Short mmCIF file of C-alpha atoms and ligand atoms in Angstrom, two decimals:
data_model
loop_
_atom_site.label_atom_id
_atom_site.label_comp_id
_atom_site.label_asym_id
_atom_site.label_seq_id
_atom_site.Cartn_x
_atom_site.Cartn_y
_atom_site.Cartn_z
CA MET A 1 -20.61 -0.04 20.36
CA VAL A 2 -17.92 1.87 22.22
CA HIS A 3 -18.74 5.56 21.80
CA HIS A 4 -15.88 7.44 20.17
CA ARG A 5 -16.13 10.32 22.65
CA SER A 6 -16.34 8.02 25.68
CA ARG A 7 -13.53 7.48 28.19
CA ALA A 8 -13.36 3.82 27.15
CA PHE A 9 -12.18 4.74 23.65
CA LYS A 10 -9.16 6.86 24.63
CA PRO A 11 -6.87 4.04 25.80
CA ILE A 12 -7.62 2.14 22.58
CA MET A 13 -6.64 5.19 20.51
CA LEU A 14 -3.47 5.68 22.54
CA SER A 15 -2.45 2.07 22.10
CA VAL A 16 -3.16 2.00 18.34
CA ARG A 17 -1.20 5.24 17.84
CA THR A 18 1.83 3.69 19.56
CA LEU A 19 1.56 0.40 17.66
CA LEU A 20 1.16 2.16 14.31
CA ARG A 21 4.39 4.09 14.80
CA GLU A 22 6.09 0.75 15.38
CA ALA A 23 4.54 -0.85 12.27
CA PHE A 24 5.48 2.15 10.10
CA ARG A 25 8.95 2.29 11.67
CA THR A 26 8.66 5.98 12.47
CA LYS A 27 8.71 8.24 15.47
CA ASN A 28 6.21 10.55 13.76
CA GLU A 29 2.48 10.39 14.37
CA VAL A 30 0.52 8.09 12.04
CA LEU A 31 -2.78 9.83 11.34
CA MET A 32 -5.90 7.67 11.18
CA MET A 33 -8.80 8.70 9.00
CA ALA A 34 -12.16 7.02 8.40
CA GLY A 35 -11.99 6.17 4.73
CA THR A 36 -9.98 3.83 2.52
CA GLY A 37 -6.39 3.93 1.33
CA THR A 38 -7.36 6.12 -1.61
CA GLY A 39 -8.81 8.70 0.76
CA ALA A 40 -5.52 8.76 2.65
CA CYS A 41 -3.70 9.20 -0.70
CA GLU A 42 -5.97 12.14 -1.50
CA SER A 43 -5.16 13.63 1.90
CA ALA A 44 -1.48 13.59 0.91
CA ILE A 45 -2.18 15.46 -2.33
CA VAL A 46 -4.33 18.16 -0.73
CA ASN A 47 -2.03 18.74 2.25
CA VAL A 48 1.32 18.76 0.48
CA LEU A 49 0.66 20.18 -3.00
CA SER A 50 -0.80 23.43 -4.36
CA PRO A 51 -2.77 23.99 -7.59
CA GLY A 52 -0.37 24.45 -10.50
CA GLU A 53 2.57 22.99 -8.58
CA THR A 54 4.92 20.55 -10.30
CA VAL A 55 4.78 16.97 -9.09
CA LEU A 56 6.65 13.95 -10.44
CA CYS A 57 4.69 10.70 -10.42
CA VAL A 58 6.71 7.49 -10.76
CA SER A 59 4.54 4.70 -12.15
CA ALA A 60 4.88 1.10 -13.29
CA GLY A 61 1.30 -0.05 -12.81
CA HIS A 62 -2.26 0.90 -11.95
CA PHE A 63 -1.60 2.50 -8.57
CA GLY A 64 1.34 4.56 -9.81
CA GLU A 65 -0.90 5.92 -12.57
CA THR A 66 -3.63 6.65 -10.00
CA TRP A 67 -1.32 9.18 -8.29
CA ALA A 68 -0.94 11.06 -11.59
CA ARG A 69 -4.69 11.01 -12.31
CA MET A 70 -5.45 12.23 -8.80
CA ALA A 71 -2.90 15.06 -8.90
CA ARG A 72 -4.29 16.19 -12.30
CA HIS A 73 -7.79 16.35 -10.79
CA PHE A 74 -6.43 18.82 -8.24
CA GLY A 75 -4.85 21.00 -10.91
CA CYS A 76 -1.21 20.07 -10.34
CA ASP A 77 1.38 20.24 -13.12
CA VAL A 78 1.93 16.49 -13.40
CA HIS A 79 5.11 15.00 -14.88
CA CYS A 80 5.48 11.24 -15.13
CA LEU A 81 8.35 8.81 -15.00
CA SER A 82 6.39 5.90 -16.48
CA TYR A 83 7.42 2.32 -16.97
CA MET A 84 5.82 -0.72 -18.55
CA TRP A 85 3.63 -2.43 -15.93
CA GLY A 86 5.68 -4.74 -13.75
CA LYS A 87 9.04 -3.05 -14.40
CA GLN A 88 11.33 -1.61 -11.70
CA PRO A 89 11.64 2.19 -11.52
CA ASP A 90 15.31 3.15 -11.93
CA PRO A 91 16.90 5.54 -9.38
CA ILE A 92 19.27 6.93 -12.06
CA GLU A 93 16.33 7.81 -14.32
CA LEU A 94 14.51 9.32 -11.35
CA ASN A 95 17.55 11.51 -10.72
CA ALA A 96 17.56 12.69 -14.36
CA LYS A 97 13.82 13.38 -14.30
CA LEU A 98 14.14 15.43 -11.09
CA LEU A 99 16.93 17.49 -12.67
CA GLU A 100 14.80 18.01 -15.78
CA THR A 101 11.51 18.94 -14.05
CA GLY A 102 12.78 20.52 -10.83
CA ALA A 103 9.85 18.85 -9.04
CA LYS A 104 9.87 19.29 -5.27
CA VAL A 105 7.29 16.56 -4.68
CA VAL A 106 7.52 12.94 -5.87
CA THR A 107 4.88 10.19 -5.65
CA LEU A 108 6.01 6.56 -5.41
CA VAL A 109 4.35 3.17 -4.99
CA HIS A 110 6.23 0.72 -2.78
CA SER A 111 4.27 -2.45 -3.61
CA GLU A 112 2.45 -2.18 -6.96
CA THR A 113 -0.53 -4.43 -6.24
CA SER A 114 -1.60 -4.49 -9.90
CA THR A 115 1.59 -6.31 -10.92
CA GLY A 116 3.19 -7.86 -7.81
CA ALA A 117 6.38 -5.80 -8.18
CA VAL A 118 7.92 -4.30 -5.04
CA CYS A 119 10.30 -1.43 -5.88
CA ASP A 120 13.68 -0.60 -4.34
CA LEU A 121 12.11 2.14 -2.25
CA GLU A 122 15.26 2.86 -0.25
CA ALA A 123 17.24 3.67 -3.42
CA LEU A 124 14.45 5.83 -4.89
CA LEU A 125 14.08 7.75 -1.60
CA ARG A 126 17.82 8.41 -1.52
CA VAL A 127 17.46 10.23 -4.86
CA CYS A 128 14.41 12.21 -3.66
CA ASN A 129 16.29 13.27 -0.54
CA LYS A 130 19.38 14.28 -2.53
CA HIS A 131 17.13 16.73 -4.40
CA GLY A 132 15.33 17.86 -1.23
CA ALA A 133 12.06 16.63 -2.75
CA VAL A 134 9.18 15.63 -0.48
CA SER A 135 8.32 11.97 -1.09
CA ILE A 136 4.75 10.65 -0.95
CA VAL A 137 4.76 6.85 -0.79
CA ASP A 138 1.81 4.52 -1.38
CA ALA A 139 2.70 1.72 1.04
CA ILE A 140 -0.87 0.41 1.23
CA SER A 141 0.07 -3.17 0.32
CA SER A 142 3.60 -3.12 1.74
CA VAL A 143 3.34 -2.02 5.36
CA GLY A 144 3.43 -5.15 7.53
CA ALA A 145 4.26 -7.41 4.56
CA VAL A 146 7.70 -6.36 3.31
CA PRO A 147 10.47 -4.30 4.96
CA LEU A 148 9.62 -0.59 5.09
CA GLU A 149 11.84 1.77 7.09
CA THR A 150 10.03 5.09 7.06
CA ASP A 151 12.50 7.07 9.18
CA ARG A 152 15.73 5.30 8.32
CA TRP A 153 15.08 5.57 4.57
CA GLY A 154 13.83 9.16 4.94
CA ALA A 155 10.29 8.77 3.53
CA ASP A 156 8.20 11.90 4.14
CA VAL A 157 4.60 10.83 3.68
CA VAL A 158 3.77 7.12 3.93
CA VAL A 159 0.23 6.01 3.19
CA GLY A 160 -1.28 2.77 4.48
CA ALA A 161 -4.71 1.23 4.98
CA SER A 162 -6.20 -1.17 7.51
CA GLN A 163 -7.20 -4.03 5.21
CA LYS A 164 -4.02 -5.41 3.62
CA GLY A 165 -0.86 -6.36 5.49
CA LEU A 166 -2.42 -4.93 8.66
CA MET A 167 -5.03 -7.72 8.65
CA THR A 168 -8.05 -5.64 9.67
CA PRO A 169 -11.39 -5.01 7.93
CA PRO A 170 -11.46 -2.00 5.58
CA GLY A 171 -12.38 1.44 6.90
CA LEU A 172 -9.18 3.21 7.89
CA GLY A 173 -6.68 5.21 5.87
CA LEU A 174 -3.32 5.81 7.56
CA VAL A 175 -0.67 8.45 6.91
CA SER A 176 2.66 9.08 8.59
CA VAL A 177 3.94 12.62 8.11
CA SER A 178 7.55 13.79 8.51
CA GLU A 179 8.59 17.20 9.78
CA ARG A 180 9.60 18.20 6.27
CA ALA A 181 6.14 17.27 4.98
CA TRP A 182 4.52 19.31 7.77
CA ALA A 183 6.64 22.29 6.74
CA LYS A 184 5.64 21.79 3.10
CA ARG A 185 2.00 21.69 4.20
CA GLU A 186 2.36 25.18 5.66
CA GLN A 187 2.91 26.52 2.12
CA SER A 188 0.15 24.47 0.49
CA THR A 189 -2.84 26.43 -0.81
CA MET A 190 -4.96 23.45 -1.86
CA PRO A 191 -8.54 23.61 -0.51
CA ARG A 192 -9.23 20.83 2.01
CA PHE A 193 -11.65 20.10 4.79
CA TYR A 194 -12.31 16.47 5.73
CA TRP A 195 -8.75 15.43 4.85
CA ASP A 196 -7.01 18.31 6.66
CA TRP A 197 -4.08 16.82 8.56
CA ASN A 198 -3.85 19.70 11.02
CA GLU A 199 -7.29 19.13 12.46
CA LEU A 200 -6.69 15.38 12.60
CA ALA A 201 -3.34 15.72 14.33
CA GLN A 202 -4.68 18.11 16.95
CA PHE A 203 -7.50 15.76 17.89
CA GLN A 204 -5.39 12.61 17.68
CA GLU A 205 -2.86 14.05 20.14
CA ARG A 206 -5.69 13.97 22.70
CA ASN A 207 -6.68 10.42 21.61
CA ASP A 208 -9.71 11.88 19.90
CA THR A 209 -10.90 12.33 16.31
CA PRO A 210 -12.41 15.46 14.68
CA PHE A 211 -15.28 13.46 13.17
CA THR A 212 -16.82 10.10 14.08
CA ALA A 213 -14.05 7.52 14.41
CA ALA A 214 -14.16 4.19 12.54
CA VAL A 215 -14.52 2.56 15.97
CA PRO A 216 -14.79 -1.15 15.01
CA THR A 217 -11.86 -0.92 12.63
CA ILE A 218 -9.69 0.85 15.20
CA VAL A 219 -10.57 -1.73 17.86
CA GLY A 220 -9.76 -4.53 15.40
CA LEU A 221 -6.55 -2.84 14.35
CA GLU A 222 -5.27 -2.88 17.93
CA THR A 223 -5.59 -6.67 18.08
CA ALA A 224 -4.14 -7.15 14.59
CA LEU A 225 -1.14 -4.91 15.33
CA ARG A 226 -0.44 -6.85 18.54
CA LEU A 227 -0.52 -10.10 16.53
CA LEU A 228 1.85 -8.62 13.97
CA LEU A 229 4.26 -6.80 16.29
CA ASP A 230 4.15 -8.69 19.60
CA ASP A 231 3.09 -12.26 18.82
CA GLU A 232 4.80 -12.82 15.49
CA GLY A 233 7.24 -9.90 15.17
CA LEU A 234 7.70 -7.71 12.12
CA GLY A 235 10.80 -9.54 10.87
CA ALA A 236 9.10 -12.95 11.13
CA ALA A 237 6.05 -11.56 9.29
CA HIS A 238 8.30 -10.34 6.47
CA ARG A 239 9.91 -13.78 6.26
CA ARG A 240 6.48 -15.45 6.19
CA HIS A 241 5.41 -13.26 3.27
CA SER A 242 8.58 -13.99 1.40
CA GLU A 243 8.11 -17.75 1.97
CA MET A 244 4.53 -17.59 0.73
CA GLY A 245 5.72 -15.78 -2.40
CA GLU A 246 8.42 -18.37 -3.03
CA ALA A 247 5.99 -21.27 -2.45
CA CYS A 248 3.44 -19.68 -4.76
CA ARG A 249 5.88 -19.07 -7.63
CA GLN A 250 7.40 -22.55 -7.35
CA GLY A 251 3.97 -24.17 -7.20
CA VAL A 252 2.55 -22.23 -10.14
CA LYS A 253 5.57 -23.16 -12.27
CA ALA A 254 5.34 -26.80 -11.18
CA LEU A 255 1.73 -26.77 -12.46
CA GLY A 256 3.12 -25.76 -15.85
CA MET A 257 1.83 -22.18 -15.71
CA ARG A 258 3.69 -18.94 -16.31
CA VAL A 259 4.33 -16.43 -13.51
CA TRP A 260 3.57 -12.89 -14.77
CA SER A 261 4.79 -10.99 -11.68
CA PRO A 262 8.55 -10.65 -11.11
CA ASP A 263 9.97 -14.11 -10.45
CA ASP A 264 12.26 -13.03 -7.62
CA PRO A 265 12.20 -12.85 -3.79
CA SER A 266 11.16 -9.16 -3.69
CA SER A 267 7.71 -10.14 -4.98
CA ALA A 268 6.34 -11.24 -1.59
CA VAL A 269 2.90 -9.61 -1.63
CA LEU A 270 1.11 -11.35 -4.48
CA THR A 271 1.78 -13.59 -7.45
CA ALA A 272 0.29 -12.80 -10.86
CA VAL A 273 -0.21 -15.76 -13.17
CA GLU A 274 -0.91 -15.92 -16.90
CA VAL A 275 -4.11 -17.68 -17.88
CA GLY A 276 -6.24 -18.20 -21.00
CA ASP A 277 -9.50 -16.71 -19.73
CA ALA A 278 -9.08 -14.92 -16.42
CA ASP A 279 -12.77 -14.16 -15.75
CA GLN A 280 -13.78 -17.77 -16.22
CA PHE A 281 -10.86 -19.03 -14.17
CA VAL A 282 -11.44 -16.66 -11.26
CA GLU A 283 -15.13 -17.52 -11.19
CA HIS A 284 -14.40 -21.25 -11.34
CA LEU A 285 -12.00 -21.12 -8.38
CA GLU A 286 -14.54 -19.27 -6.29
CA THR A 287 -17.68 -21.26 -7.12
CA ARG A 288 -16.04 -24.69 -7.20
CA PHE A 289 -13.50 -24.34 -4.36
CA GLY A 290 -14.36 -21.17 -2.44
CA VAL A 291 -10.88 -19.90 -3.30
CA ILE A 292 -10.87 -16.19 -4.07
CA VAL A 293 -8.23 -14.77 -6.39
CA ALA A 294 -8.33 -11.46 -8.26
CA PRO A 295 -8.41 -10.84 -12.00
CA GLY A 296 -5.80 -8.48 -13.45
CA HIS A 297 -6.19 -4.69 -13.47
CA GLY A 298 -7.15 -2.77 -16.61
CA GLY A 299 -5.79 -4.20 -19.84
CA LEU A 300 -4.30 -7.19 -18.06
CA GLY A 301 -7.71 -8.25 -16.73
CA LYS A 302 -8.36 -10.92 -19.33
CA THR A 303 -5.06 -12.75 -19.37
CA MET A 304 -3.82 -12.94 -15.80
CA PHE A 305 -5.07 -13.42 -12.28
CA ARG A 306 -3.48 -12.50 -8.98
CA ILE A 307 -3.01 -14.73 -5.95
CA GLY A 308 -2.76 -12.50 -2.89
CA HIS A 309 -0.49 -13.73 -0.11
CA ILE A 310 -0.65 -10.79 2.20
CA GLY A 311 -1.77 -10.49 5.79
CA TYR A 312 -3.41 -13.22 7.84
CA MET A 313 -2.20 -16.17 5.73
CA THR A 314 0.33 -18.96 5.94
CA PRO A 315 2.13 -21.13 3.34
CA MET A 316 -0.62 -23.72 3.99
CA ASP A 317 -3.12 -21.35 2.35
CA ILE A 318 -0.91 -21.29 -0.75
CA ARG A 319 -1.16 -25.06 -0.88
CA VAL A 320 -4.95 -24.83 -0.92
CA VAL A 321 -4.89 -22.33 -3.83
CA LEU A 322 -2.44 -24.47 -5.80
CA ASP A 323 -4.53 -27.57 -5.18
CA ALA A 324 -7.64 -25.78 -6.48
CA ILE A 325 -5.74 -24.69 -9.60
CA LEU A 326 -4.49 -28.24 -10.12
CA LYS A 327 -8.06 -29.54 -10.01
CA SER A 328 -9.35 -26.91 -12.46
CA PRO A 329 -9.91 -27.83 -16.11
CA SER A 330 -6.61 -27.42 -17.91
CA ARG A 331 -8.29 -25.63 -20.84
CA ASN A 332 -8.43 -22.64 -18.49
CA ARG A 333 -4.76 -22.79 -17.79
CA ARG A 334 -2.20 -21.48 -20.18
CA ILE A 335 0.40 -24.20 -20.26
CA ARG A 336 3.94 -23.19 -21.07
C1 LIG B 1 -5.44 -1.46 -2.33
C2 LIG B 1 -4.52 -0.43 -2.81
C3 LIG B 1 -4.93 0.90 -3.01
C4 LIG B 1 -6.36 1.34 -2.84
O1 LIG B 1 -6.75 1.30 -1.53
P1 LIG B 1 -8.30 1.41 -1.14
O2 LIG B 1 -8.27 1.10 0.32
O3 LIG B 1 -9.03 0.39 -1.97
O4 LIG B 1 -8.75 2.78 -1.42
C5 LIG B 1 -4.00 1.83 -3.41
N1 LIG B 1 -2.71 1.48 -3.63
C6 LIG B 1 -2.28 0.21 -3.47
C7 LIG B 1 -0.84 -0.10 -3.73
C8 LIG B 1 -3.16 -0.78 -3.06
O5 LIG B 1 -2.74 -2.04 -2.90
#
């Protein structure tokens, strides 16, 4: 194990910091914290908001609703712009809701992994910026997979994690923080310790970490980011994801099944499919073929499953999944 305070670790930190800025499309520092994506989300709440403060949470699925639950836990005055799961949040309705609530902080989810819908983040951010509201974006399953322009679109806080489009084992939460978000943090009175951005940023500037670093994940992330940014290129990676989505939707429909996730090119991260008995189907694919798909979240758990096509995958992998589905007993499928 490379020791996190040793000289050998510093160049790795420096290189990952540089590569992360490139992946997030920002000139701001991307803070790395040992934890998961949810921990990094919590860091955004406790650094930006204060108890009792109004926050507007835009949700159209499980992860959008998680922002609201989390902010309530920290005593914020939570207002929601809620949609049916899988729907697209509307910038015009966001504008109206910001006028109505006067919220100065907005939470958004770029790729809603519970439904497969990817929102028009650029348009939603334009509205936030018109109101001078600080945006907090869950980009955990979008960074590296679909276009995300942190600086150009004016996103303030962008949260990622190591284990999705960034193709690395779990263990790291990532957060890019704009100048406006740093200024907002100055006024925040929320208690915080482990997730304090200030401490993290001070150490990270010296290629160090305040607590023990997630060394193996950081070392792995350097290699994965080089694959993504140098070997393949971000644009090519986005095209590959979009091709996998297209192949998956076409294949599922050709098998006579119904696509639950949005049937359009934006849905490049995962494909949700309707099924008669999701638990049985998911288990069958794993035990019979070694193909791992996910059941639905919450209330959708029984009637749909999700085929992830994010990260270290190619259209060939989609073929394998489709082949396994084809060879599964049709009583498990819900034929159109
Ligand atoms: C996976 C995911 C999370 C949760 O991340 P963890 O690393 O499991 O804590 C949050 N939001 C979205 C959109 C995700 O895809």
